[in-house]
Short mmCIF file of C-alpha atoms and ligand atoms in Angstrom, two decimals:
data_model
loop_
_atom_site.label_atom_id
_atom_site.label_comp_id
_atom_site.label_asym_id
_atom_site.label_seq_id
_atom_site.Cartn_x
_atom_site.Cartn_y
_atom_site.Cartn_z
CA MET A 1298 276.87 -168.24 -75.75
CA ALA A 1299 279.93 -169.94 -76.80
CA ASP A 1300 280.16 -172.83 -78.58
CA LEU A 1301 279.97 -176.04 -76.44
CA GLY A 1302 282.35 -178.10 -78.22
CA LEU A 1303 280.13 -181.08 -78.31
CA ILE A 1304 280.73 -183.80 -80.62
CA HIS A 1305 277.24 -185.43 -79.74
CA ARG A 1306 274.07 -183.24 -80.49
CA PRO A 1307 270.95 -186.01 -80.50
CA ARG A 1308 268.94 -183.17 -81.57
CA ARG A 1309 270.49 -182.98 -84.94
CA LEU A 1310 268.59 -185.65 -86.17
CA ARG A 1311 265.33 -184.33 -84.49
CA ALA A 1312 265.56 -180.93 -86.54
CA SER A 1313 262.52 -181.45 -89.28
CA ALA A 1314 259.88 -183.88 -89.68
CA GLN A 1315 261.61 -185.50 -92.71
CA LEU A 1316 264.92 -186.23 -90.50
CA ARG A 1317 263.14 -187.75 -87.61
CA THR A 1318 260.81 -189.98 -89.93
CA LEU A 1319 264.31 -190.91 -91.32
CA VAL A 1320 265.47 -192.36 -88.08
CA ARG A 1321 261.80 -193.40 -86.70
CA GLU A 1322 262.38 -197.09 -85.17
CA ASN A 1323 259.32 -198.40 -84.77
CA HIS A 1324 255.90 -198.25 -86.59
CA ILE A 1325 252.07 -199.13 -85.77
CA ARG A 1326 250.46 -200.57 -88.69
CA LYS A 1327 246.65 -201.27 -89.60
CA GLU A 1328 248.14 -205.05 -90.02
CA HIS A 1329 248.84 -205.05 -86.38
CA LEU A 1330 245.28 -204.27 -84.63
CA ILE A 1331 242.91 -206.67 -83.32
CA LEU A 1332 239.59 -205.43 -82.23
CA PRO A 1333 237.36 -207.03 -79.46
CA LEU A 1334 233.97 -207.11 -80.09
CA PHE A 1335 231.17 -208.19 -77.98
CA VAL A 1336 228.16 -210.28 -79.37
CA SER A 1337 225.10 -210.77 -76.92
CA GLU A 1338 222.12 -212.97 -76.99
CA LYS A 1339 220.23 -210.49 -74.87
CA ILE A 1340 219.68 -207.64 -76.82
CA SER A 1341 217.64 -206.66 -79.63
CA ALA A 1342 219.63 -203.17 -80.48
CA PRO A 1343 223.33 -202.66 -79.98
CA ALA A 1344 223.90 -201.15 -76.81
CA GLU A 1345 226.63 -198.62 -75.31
CA VAL A 1346 228.58 -199.88 -72.28
CA LYS A 1347 228.44 -197.05 -70.13
CA SER A 1348 231.80 -197.37 -68.55
CA MET A 1349 233.56 -197.73 -72.20
CA PRO A 1350 232.49 -194.69 -74.62
CA GLY A 1351 232.52 -195.94 -78.32
CA VAL A 1352 232.14 -199.74 -77.21
CA HIS A 1353 229.06 -201.70 -77.65
CA GLN A 1354 227.11 -204.86 -76.95
CA HIS A 1355 226.34 -206.11 -80.38
CA THR A 1356 223.51 -208.33 -81.91
CA GLU A 1357 224.49 -210.61 -84.07
CA SER A 1358 223.56 -208.53 -87.14
CA SER A 1359 225.29 -205.23 -85.50
CA LEU A 1360 228.18 -207.24 -85.08
CA ILE A 1361 228.97 -208.31 -88.26
CA GLU A 1362 228.09 -204.82 -89.68
CA GLU A 1363 230.83 -203.25 -86.99
CA ALA A 1364 233.46 -206.22 -87.90
CA LEU A 1365 232.70 -205.32 -91.66
CA CYS A 1366 233.05 -201.80 -91.09
CA ALA A 1367 236.22 -202.40 -89.16
CA HIS A 1368 237.89 -204.53 -91.76
CA SER A 1369 237.15 -202.21 -94.36
CA ALA A 1370 239.36 -199.66 -92.28
CA GLY A 1371 241.95 -201.77 -92.45
CA VAL A 1372 241.66 -204.19 -89.41
CA PRO A 1373 242.61 -207.62 -89.91
CA ALA A 1374 241.25 -209.43 -87.22
CA ILE A 1375 238.72 -209.53 -84.39
CA LEU A 1376 238.71 -211.35 -80.92
CA LEU A 1377 235.12 -212.08 -80.26
CA PHE A 1378 233.44 -212.35 -76.58
CA GLY A 1379 229.94 -213.77 -76.27
CA ILE A 1380 227.06 -212.87 -73.53
CA PRO A 1381 224.76 -215.90 -73.55
CA ALA A 1382 220.92 -215.45 -72.35
CA HIS A 1383 221.43 -218.45 -70.27
CA LYS A 1384 224.07 -219.21 -67.64
CA ASP A 1385 224.45 -222.12 -65.46
CA ALA A 1386 226.95 -223.97 -63.50
CA SER A 1387 228.41 -225.85 -66.31
CA ALA A 1388 228.68 -223.07 -68.50
CA SER A 1389 226.77 -225.18 -71.13
CA GLN A 1390 226.55 -222.20 -73.42
CA ALA A 1391 230.03 -222.09 -73.80
CA TYR A 1392 230.54 -225.08 -75.87
CA ASP A 1393 226.81 -225.49 -77.31
CA PRO A 1394 227.42 -225.78 -81.25
CA ASN A 1395 224.48 -223.55 -81.42
CA GLY A 1396 225.72 -221.08 -78.73
CA ILE A 1397 225.68 -217.41 -79.32
CA VAL A 1398 229.66 -217.53 -80.23
CA GLN A 1399 229.37 -220.35 -82.40
CA ARG A 1400 226.35 -218.86 -84.43
CA THR A 1401 227.96 -215.50 -84.69
CA VAL A 1402 231.45 -217.12 -86.08
CA ARG A 1403 229.59 -218.88 -88.75
CA ALA A 1404 227.58 -216.06 -89.87
CA LEU A 1405 230.80 -213.75 -89.61
CA LYS A 1406 232.96 -216.22 -91.84
CA LYS A 1407 230.16 -216.10 -94.34
CA ALA A 1408 229.88 -212.37 -94.17
CA ALA A 1409 233.70 -211.57 -94.05
CA PRO A 1410 235.51 -214.77 -95.50
CA LYS A 1411 239.09 -212.89 -95.13
CA LEU A 1412 238.44 -211.21 -91.72
CA VAL A 1413 240.68 -213.34 -89.44
CA ILE A 1414 238.30 -214.44 -86.20
CA ILE A 1415 239.99 -215.12 -83.20
CA THR A 1416 237.59 -216.45 -80.28
CA ASP A 1417 238.23 -215.77 -76.77
CA VAL A 1418 237.86 -218.97 -75.09
CA CYS A 1419 236.68 -218.72 -71.24
CA LEU A 1420 233.79 -220.14 -69.10
CA CYS A 1421 233.13 -216.50 -67.21
CA GLU A 1422 230.60 -215.33 -69.15
CA PHE A 1423 228.81 -218.60 -69.31
CA MET A 1424 229.13 -219.67 -65.65
CA HIS A 1425 226.36 -218.05 -63.25
CA HIS A 1426 228.70 -217.22 -60.61
CA GLY A 1427 231.02 -215.52 -63.33
CA HIS A 1428 234.29 -217.34 -62.26
CA CYS A 1429 236.56 -218.57 -65.23
CA GLY A 1430 236.37 -222.29 -64.35
CA VAL A 1431 234.37 -224.75 -62.34
CA THR A 1432 233.91 -223.89 -58.67
CA ARG A 1433 233.67 -226.38 -55.58
CA PHE A 1434 231.80 -225.14 -52.84
CA ASP A 1435 232.65 -225.75 -49.10
CA GLY A 1436 229.91 -227.81 -47.49
CA GLU A 1437 228.64 -225.58 -44.56
CA ARG A 1438 228.28 -222.32 -46.01
CA HIS A 1439 228.12 -222.72 -49.85
CA HIS A 1440 230.63 -220.07 -50.05
CA ILE A 1441 233.02 -220.97 -53.42
CA ALA A 1442 236.05 -222.77 -51.99
CA HIS A 1443 238.15 -223.10 -55.03
CA VAL A 1444 237.79 -223.15 -58.76
CA ASP A 1445 238.80 -226.78 -60.05
CA ASN A 1446 241.55 -226.87 -62.34
CA ASP A 1447 241.26 -230.18 -64.25
CA ALA A 1448 237.25 -230.01 -64.61
CA SER A 1449 237.72 -226.52 -65.90
CA VAL A 1450 240.52 -227.46 -68.73
CA GLU A 1451 237.79 -230.19 -69.81
CA LEU A 1452 235.32 -227.65 -70.43
CA LEU A 1453 237.44 -225.14 -71.79
CA CYS A 1454 238.74 -227.71 -74.45
CA LYS A 1455 235.33 -228.23 -75.45
CA THR A 1456 234.50 -224.82 -76.10
CA ALA A 1457 237.83 -224.67 -78.34
CA VAL A 1458 236.97 -227.47 -80.16
CA SER A 1459 233.17 -226.07 -80.74
CA HIS A 1460 234.91 -222.54 -81.74
CA ALA A 1461 237.07 -224.14 -84.23
CA ALA A 1462 234.38 -226.12 -85.65
CA ALA A 1463 232.09 -223.35 -86.21
CA GLY A 1464 235.24 -221.88 -88.09
CA ALA A 1465 237.10 -219.71 -85.67
CA ASP A 1466 240.38 -218.61 -87.30
CA ILE A 1467 242.50 -219.07 -83.75
CA VAL A 1468 241.44 -219.95 -80.33
CA ALA A 1469 242.25 -217.83 -77.46
CA PRO A 1470 242.14 -219.10 -73.86
CA SER A 1471 242.02 -216.27 -71.23
CA ASP A 1472 241.33 -218.41 -68.41
CA MET A 1473 244.46 -218.92 -66.68
CA MET A 1474 244.11 -222.44 -65.92
CA ASP A 1475 247.23 -224.72 -65.67
CA GLY A 1476 247.90 -227.41 -68.42
CA ARG A 1477 245.13 -225.86 -70.45
CA ILE A 1478 247.12 -225.30 -73.88
CA GLY A 1479 248.69 -228.30 -73.79
CA ALA A 1480 245.03 -230.19 -73.30
CA MET A 1481 243.53 -227.92 -76.00
CA ARG A 1482 246.07 -228.61 -78.40
CA ARG A 1483 245.55 -232.06 -78.21
CA SER A 1484 241.69 -231.69 -78.13
CA LEU A 1485 241.89 -229.38 -81.33
CA ASP A 1486 244.24 -232.13 -82.92
CA LEU A 1487 242.11 -235.15 -82.01
CA ALA A 1488 238.83 -233.08 -83.37
CA GLY A 1489 240.79 -232.73 -87.08
CA PHE A 1490 241.73 -228.96 -86.19
CA GLN A 1491 245.78 -229.84 -86.29
CA ASN A 1492 245.94 -226.33 -88.19
CA THR A 1493 243.94 -223.97 -86.09
CA PRO A 1494 246.66 -221.91 -83.90
CA ILE A 1495 246.28 -221.30 -80.37
CA LEU A 1496 246.92 -217.51 -78.93
CA SER A 1497 247.39 -218.20 -75.12
CA TYR A 1498 246.53 -215.37 -72.76
CA ALA A 1499 250.14 -216.54 -71.47
CA ALA A 1500 250.55 -213.80 -68.77
CA LYS A 1501 247.50 -212.45 -67.41
CA PHE A 1502 247.38 -210.52 -64.34
CA ALA A 1503 244.57 -210.43 -61.92
CA SER A 1504 244.37 -206.92 -62.72
CA ALA A 1505 241.89 -203.86 -61.75
CA PHE A 1506 242.05 -202.42 -65.23
CA TYR A 1507 239.57 -205.04 -66.37
CA GLY A 1508 236.82 -203.53 -64.51
CA PRO A 1509 234.60 -201.85 -67.67
CA PHE A 1510 235.09 -205.13 -69.24
CA ARG A 1511 233.10 -207.17 -67.11
CA ASP A 1512 230.34 -204.42 -67.52
CA ALA A 1513 230.62 -205.16 -71.15
CA ALA A 1514 230.94 -208.96 -70.91
CA GLU A 1515 228.67 -209.00 -67.99
CA SER A 1516 231.19 -211.45 -66.31
CA ALA A 1517 232.27 -210.27 -62.90
CA PRO A 1518 232.48 -212.79 -60.50
CA GLN A 1519 229.54 -212.88 -57.96
CA ALA A 1520 231.72 -213.61 -55.20
CA GLY A 1521 235.45 -213.62 -54.45
CA ASP A 1522 238.07 -212.61 -57.37
CA ARG A 1523 240.42 -214.05 -59.59
CA LYS A 1524 243.39 -214.26 -57.74
CA SER A 1525 243.73 -218.06 -57.34
CA TYR A 1526 244.02 -218.24 -61.10
CA GLN A 1527 245.40 -214.88 -62.65
CA MET A 1528 248.62 -213.62 -61.79
CA ASP A 1529 249.92 -211.34 -59.08
CA PRO A 1530 250.50 -208.02 -60.58
CA ALA A 1531 253.88 -207.77 -58.54
CA ASN A 1532 255.45 -210.91 -60.23
CA GLY A 1533 257.88 -210.56 -63.58
CA ALA A 1534 259.87 -213.67 -63.38
CA GLU A 1535 256.67 -215.71 -62.67
CA ALA A 1536 255.37 -214.21 -65.87
CA LEU A 1537 258.36 -215.60 -67.64
CA ARG A 1538 257.70 -219.23 -66.15
CA GLU A 1539 253.92 -218.90 -67.48
CA VAL A 1540 254.91 -218.19 -71.05
CA ALA A 1541 257.86 -221.00 -71.02
CA LEU A 1542 255.25 -223.31 -70.01
CA ASP A 1543 252.60 -222.27 -72.57
CA VAL A 1544 255.02 -222.32 -75.48
CA GLN A 1545 256.34 -225.94 -74.36
CA GLU A 1546 252.73 -227.04 -74.37
CA GLY A 1547 252.34 -225.74 -77.86
CA ALA A 1548 251.02 -222.25 -78.28
CA ASP A 1549 251.49 -220.65 -81.21
CA MET A 1550 251.42 -217.29 -80.15
CA VAL A 1551 251.35 -215.58 -76.47
CA MET A 1552 249.82 -212.73 -75.00
CA VAL A 1553 250.66 -210.37 -72.20
CA LYS A 1554 247.84 -208.67 -70.66
CA PRO A 1555 247.09 -205.91 -69.36
CA GLY A 1556 249.20 -203.71 -71.62
CA LEU A 1557 251.05 -200.26 -70.90
CA PRO A 1558 251.37 -201.16 -66.83
CA TYR A 1559 253.25 -204.20 -67.72
CA LEU A 1560 255.15 -203.25 -70.83
CA ASP A 1561 258.55 -204.57 -69.07
CA VAL A 1562 256.89 -208.32 -69.04
CA VAL A 1563 256.04 -207.59 -73.04
CA TRP A 1564 259.62 -206.60 -73.35
CA ARG A 1565 261.01 -209.49 -71.57
CA VAL A 1566 258.81 -211.94 -73.15
CA LYS A 1567 259.60 -211.16 -76.64
CA GLU A 1568 263.59 -211.03 -75.87
CA ARG A 1569 263.21 -214.41 -74.08
CA PHE A 1570 260.78 -216.57 -76.22
CA GLN A 1571 260.95 -214.51 -80.14
CA MET A 1572 257.23 -215.75 -80.26
CA PRO A 1573 254.54 -213.78 -82.03
CA THR A 1574 253.79 -211.27 -78.88
CA VAL A 1575 250.64 -209.91 -78.29
CA ALA A 1576 249.73 -206.76 -76.09
CA TYR A 1577 246.21 -206.51 -74.92
CA HIS A 1578 245.50 -202.62 -74.47
CA VAL A 1579 242.61 -203.78 -71.92
CA SER A 1580 239.42 -201.92 -70.88
CA GLY A 1581 240.54 -199.83 -68.21
CA GLU A 1582 243.36 -198.59 -70.08
CA TYR A 1583 241.06 -197.59 -73.11
CA SER A 1584 238.12 -195.75 -70.75
CA MET A 1585 240.98 -193.89 -68.54
CA LEU A 1586 242.05 -192.31 -71.88
CA MET A 1587 238.94 -191.83 -73.37
CA ALA A 1588 237.61 -190.13 -70.24
CA ALA A 1589 240.53 -187.98 -69.87
CA ALA A 1590 240.12 -187.03 -73.73
CA ALA A 1591 236.25 -186.11 -73.13
CA ASN A 1592 237.34 -183.81 -70.31
CA GLY A 1593 239.50 -182.26 -72.97
CA TRP A 1594 242.79 -182.98 -70.84
CA ILE A 1595 244.43 -185.08 -73.29
CA ASP A 1596 244.63 -185.57 -77.04
CA ARG A 1597 242.88 -188.65 -78.03
CA LYS A 1598 244.41 -189.38 -81.53
CA ALA A 1599 247.76 -188.30 -80.26
CA CYS A 1600 247.87 -190.47 -76.74
CA LEU A 1601 246.38 -193.33 -78.65
CA LEU A 1602 249.15 -193.33 -81.21
CA GLU A 1603 252.10 -192.93 -79.21
CA THR A 1604 250.35 -195.83 -76.72
CA MET A 1605 250.25 -198.16 -80.00
CA THR A 1606 253.74 -197.23 -80.82
CA ALA A 1607 254.84 -197.68 -77.31
CA PHE A 1608 253.39 -201.57 -77.95
CA LYS A 1609 256.02 -201.96 -80.78
CA ARG A 1610 258.88 -200.41 -78.89
CA ALA A 1611 258.65 -202.90 -76.26
CA GLY A 1612 258.30 -205.66 -78.66
CA ALA A 1613 254.64 -206.48 -79.37
CA ASP A 1614 253.78 -208.07 -82.68
CA LEU A 1615 250.35 -207.35 -82.36
CA VAL A 1616 248.15 -205.08 -80.21
CA ILE A 1617 244.42 -205.55 -78.97
CA THR A 1618 242.61 -202.55 -78.75
CA TYR A 1619 238.95 -201.22 -78.41
CA ALA A 1620 240.26 -198.16 -80.54
CA ALA A 1621 241.33 -200.63 -83.27
CA LYS A 1622 238.91 -199.23 -86.20
CA GLN A 1623 239.81 -195.68 -85.15
CA VAL A 1624 243.55 -196.02 -84.93
CA ALA A 1625 243.27 -197.87 -88.75
CA ALA A 1626 241.38 -195.26 -90.05
CA TRP A 1627 243.84 -192.32 -88.23
CA LEU A 1628 246.89 -194.82 -89.96
CA SER A 1629 244.93 -194.53 -93.34
CA GLU A 1630 244.62 -190.72 -93.12
CA ASP A 1631 247.98 -189.91 -92.13
CA GLN A 1632 249.90 -192.12 -95.03
CA GLY A 1633 247.53 -190.88 -97.58
C1 LIG B 158 238.07 -213.17 -69.61
C2 LIG B 158 238.42 -212.07 -69.98
C3 LIG B 158 238.64 -210.91 -69.10
C4 LIG B 158 239.35 -209.83 -70.09
C5 LIG B 158 239.73 -210.72 -71.32
N1 LIG B 158 239.12 -212.09 -71.37
C6 LIG B 158 238.18 -210.18 -67.98
C7 LIG B 158 238.76 -210.94 -66.66
O1 LIG B 158 239.64 -211.66 -66.68
O2 LIG B 158 238.18 -210.71 -65.54
C8 LIG B 158 239.65 -208.46 -69.82
C9 LIG B 158 239.48 -207.92 -71.24
C10 LIG B 158 239.63 -206.12 -70.77
O3 LIG B 158 239.61 -205.77 -69.71
O4 LIG B 158 239.56 -205.29 -71.94
N2 LIG B 158 238.39 -214.17 -68.44
#
């Protein structure tokens, strides 16, 4: 074949591993990983979540073990979810100073003072109906008529303050009520927690990819869905408006959730706001990948590392993933 006379041959820089490494633009590092963990008041031994291979509901002590193990693998932060033994209509266990989350945070702080503890602030795991806020019923049929925004915000603020009081390093409201970031900032400040940052689940979509999480957190809505508070998956411009509000109200970091199907949103949010931006590789994304890998259809390590790199390329600073411990271990091996 004759020489094509090409000036540009992008393949020149792909010819060897050394050249490829030299021009690699984005890197996932252990320091960018956040591991979600579930602590349950209802169990006496860790229980694997059926729809999430490798993920467990933990007892307080097994959670601490798992957190220490992830920390020593290089994971700098965890995101804590609690499953209470008792649920009610006012989510009282969410803001009980001796609730499962608050107790676990205190114990974790002692066991691993340098591990960053982020607490998920939401009511769904604590409400008997599984919604993320206070519900109002229609008179006749006792169907849930709506989720009351402002009443919910009040309880969310109490919850965030109780987490900060227990020692949480960062609070992360995931409820998607309007005005909760501003209200939470004021509540935290009034209680003396001016220096507790808020990681806002700023653009959180009403996604079908949360299915396995609701098994893990026992938080599925008993009736209806979350579409009146979480965003329509079809909307990108609205995500920017949501993030703008949270930034104005005092969010220190912003999150886009889910992750891979919403990389365009991650990119737009990072470009527009230049905030510390977090992508949540959610339960359904994790489980799909694990299921395909278990069948031998895809390579688990290669796909997970590619996924993490894609988040960085899209502009995410940090990635929340159930595979954080494993990814950190792989990154150490590959570097070492
Ligand atoms: C609670 C909450 C959810 C997730 C994080 N916090 C579930 C939901 O909104 O129904 C989902 C996380 C995941 O799927 O991994 N509001």
